[in-house]
Coordinates of C-alpha atoms and ligand atoms in Angstrom, one line a residue:
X1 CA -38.1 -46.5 -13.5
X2 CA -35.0 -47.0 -15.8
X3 CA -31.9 -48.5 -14.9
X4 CA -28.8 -46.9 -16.0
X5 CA -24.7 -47.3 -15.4
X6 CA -22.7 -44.3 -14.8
X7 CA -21.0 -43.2 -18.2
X8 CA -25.0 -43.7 -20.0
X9 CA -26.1 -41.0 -17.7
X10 CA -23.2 -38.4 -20.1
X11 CA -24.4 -40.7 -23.1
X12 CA -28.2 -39.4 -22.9
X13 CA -26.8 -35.5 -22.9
X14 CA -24.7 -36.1 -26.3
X15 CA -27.4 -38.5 -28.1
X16 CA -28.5 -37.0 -31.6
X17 CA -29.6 -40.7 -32.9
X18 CA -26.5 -42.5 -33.5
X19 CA -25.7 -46.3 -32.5
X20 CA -24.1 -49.0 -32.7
X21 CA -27.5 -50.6 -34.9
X22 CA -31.8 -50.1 -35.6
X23 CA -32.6 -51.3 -32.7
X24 CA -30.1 -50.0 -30.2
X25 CA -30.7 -46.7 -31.4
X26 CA -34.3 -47.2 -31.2
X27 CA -34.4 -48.2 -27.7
X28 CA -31.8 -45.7 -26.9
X29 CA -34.1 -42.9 -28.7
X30 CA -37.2 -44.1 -27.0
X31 CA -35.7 -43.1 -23.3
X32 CA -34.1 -40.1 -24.4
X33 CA -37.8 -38.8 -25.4
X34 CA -39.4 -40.3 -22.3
X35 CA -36.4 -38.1 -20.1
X36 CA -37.2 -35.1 -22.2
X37 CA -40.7 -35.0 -22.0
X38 CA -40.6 -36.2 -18.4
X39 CA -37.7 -35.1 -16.9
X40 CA -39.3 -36.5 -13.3
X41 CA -38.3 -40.3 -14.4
X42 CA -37.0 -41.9 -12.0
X43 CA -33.3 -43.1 -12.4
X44 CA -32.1 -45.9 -10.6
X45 CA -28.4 -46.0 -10.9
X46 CA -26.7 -49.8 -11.6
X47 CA -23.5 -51.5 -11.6
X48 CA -22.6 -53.1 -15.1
X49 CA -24.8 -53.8 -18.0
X50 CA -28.3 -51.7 -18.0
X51 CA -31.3 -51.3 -20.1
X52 CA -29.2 -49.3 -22.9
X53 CA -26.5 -52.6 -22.8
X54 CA -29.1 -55.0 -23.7
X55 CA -30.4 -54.0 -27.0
X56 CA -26.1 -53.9 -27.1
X57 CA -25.9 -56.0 -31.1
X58 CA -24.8 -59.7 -31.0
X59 CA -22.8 -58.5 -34.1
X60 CA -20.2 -55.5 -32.8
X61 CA -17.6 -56.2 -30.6
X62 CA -19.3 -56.5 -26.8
X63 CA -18.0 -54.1 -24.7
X64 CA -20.3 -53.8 -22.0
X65 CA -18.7 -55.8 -19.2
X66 CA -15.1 -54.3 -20.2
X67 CA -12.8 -53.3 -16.9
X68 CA -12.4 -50.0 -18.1
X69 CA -16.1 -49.2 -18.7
X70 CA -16.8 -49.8 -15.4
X71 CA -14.2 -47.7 -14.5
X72 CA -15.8 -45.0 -16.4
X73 CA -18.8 -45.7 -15.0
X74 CA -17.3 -44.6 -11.1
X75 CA -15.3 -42.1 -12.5
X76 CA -18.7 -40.7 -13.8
X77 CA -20.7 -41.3 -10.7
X78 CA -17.9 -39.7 -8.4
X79 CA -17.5 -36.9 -10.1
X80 CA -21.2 -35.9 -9.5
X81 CA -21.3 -37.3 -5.9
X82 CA -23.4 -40.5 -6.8
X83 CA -23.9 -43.7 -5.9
X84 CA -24.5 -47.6 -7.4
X85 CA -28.2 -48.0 -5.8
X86 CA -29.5 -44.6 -6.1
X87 CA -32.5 -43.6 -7.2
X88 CA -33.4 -40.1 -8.2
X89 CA -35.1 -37.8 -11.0
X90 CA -33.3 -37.7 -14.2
X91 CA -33.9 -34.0 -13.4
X92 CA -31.4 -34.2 -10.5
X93 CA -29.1 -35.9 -12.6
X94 CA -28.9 -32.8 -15.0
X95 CA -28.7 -30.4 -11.5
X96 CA -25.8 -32.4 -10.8
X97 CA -24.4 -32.0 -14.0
X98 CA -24.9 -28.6 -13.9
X99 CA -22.8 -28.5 -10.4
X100 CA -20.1 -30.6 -10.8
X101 CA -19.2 -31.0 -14.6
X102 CA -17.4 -29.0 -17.2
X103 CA -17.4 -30.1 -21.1
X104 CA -13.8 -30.9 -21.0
X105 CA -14.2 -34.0 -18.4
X106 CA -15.0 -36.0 -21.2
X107 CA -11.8 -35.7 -22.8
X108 CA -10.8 -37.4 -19.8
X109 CA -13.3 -39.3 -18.5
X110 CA -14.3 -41.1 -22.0
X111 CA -10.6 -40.9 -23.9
X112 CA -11.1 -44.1 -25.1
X113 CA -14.8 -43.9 -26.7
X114 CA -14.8 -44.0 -29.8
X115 CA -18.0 -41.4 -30.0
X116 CA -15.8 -39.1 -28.5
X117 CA -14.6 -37.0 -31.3
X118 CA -18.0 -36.2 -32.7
X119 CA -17.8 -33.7 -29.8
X120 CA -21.6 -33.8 -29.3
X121 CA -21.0 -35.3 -25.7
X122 CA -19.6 -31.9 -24.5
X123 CA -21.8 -30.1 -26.4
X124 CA -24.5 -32.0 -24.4
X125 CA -22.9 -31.0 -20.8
X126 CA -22.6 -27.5 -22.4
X127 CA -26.3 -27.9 -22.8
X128 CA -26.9 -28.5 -19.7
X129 CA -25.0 -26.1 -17.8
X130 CA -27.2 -23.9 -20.0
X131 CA -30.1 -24.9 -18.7
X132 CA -31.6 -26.1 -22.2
X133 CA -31.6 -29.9 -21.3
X134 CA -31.7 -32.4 -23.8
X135 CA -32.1 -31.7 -27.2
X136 CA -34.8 -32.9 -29.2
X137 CA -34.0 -35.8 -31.5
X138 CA -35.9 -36.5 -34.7
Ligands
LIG201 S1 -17.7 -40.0 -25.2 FE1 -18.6 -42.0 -25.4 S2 -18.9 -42.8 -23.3 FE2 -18.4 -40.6 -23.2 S3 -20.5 -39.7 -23.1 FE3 -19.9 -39.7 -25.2 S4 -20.7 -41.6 -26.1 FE4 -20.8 -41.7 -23.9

């Protein structure tokens, strides 16, 4: 089981193998797989820093415990009717997705990421309300 804070859960859908160094992005790559391969992972759904925050670099700026990431976080989970302490399929996750999210929310949920205007994040929700799920990164 893998613990994750709200906004990660968009995160995953936009991932093409960027981050913020080696070995964030290789952690970050290594769950991605596991959730597309086994969509059936179970997800339990945490308040603050997470197992994607800890491989966070010493070196960039830390922004994990930042007031308005964990306001992002909510925003994220109360959009799709969730709850700190949940645990469900990653598969769920993309069901809710698929019910209660439109590209455009993160141009307001996430304004201040600075990931934000690659525009794969949208592309990712587009994705899933596609029903392609995540797409493969090499
Ligand atoms: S815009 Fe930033 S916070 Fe929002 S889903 Fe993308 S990478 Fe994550």
């Amino acid at each position: 089981m893998y613990k994750l804070r709200g906004h990660h859960l968009f995160c995953l859908l936009g991932y093409r193998g960027m981050g913020y160094s080696k070995e964030y992005v290789e952690n970050m790559t290594k769950l991605h797989q596991t959730l597309r391969s086994s969509p059936k992972t179970l997800i339990q759904l945490v308040k603050g820093s997470d197992q994607l925050c800890e491989k966070f670099p010493n070196s960039g700026q830390y922004h994990c415990q930042d007031e308005n990431i964990y306001r992002r976080d909510a925003a994220i989970l109360e959009k799709m009717g969730l709850e700190i302490g949940q645990i469900l399929e990653w598969e769920d996750i993309e069901t809710r997705v698929r019910n209660h999210v439109i590209p455009s929310d993160i141009q307001i949920v996430c304004k201040t990421c600075s990931w934000r205007s690659y525009g794969v994040c949208e592309e990712g929700i587009q994705d899933i309300l596609e029903g392609k799920g995540l797409r493969e990164v090499k």
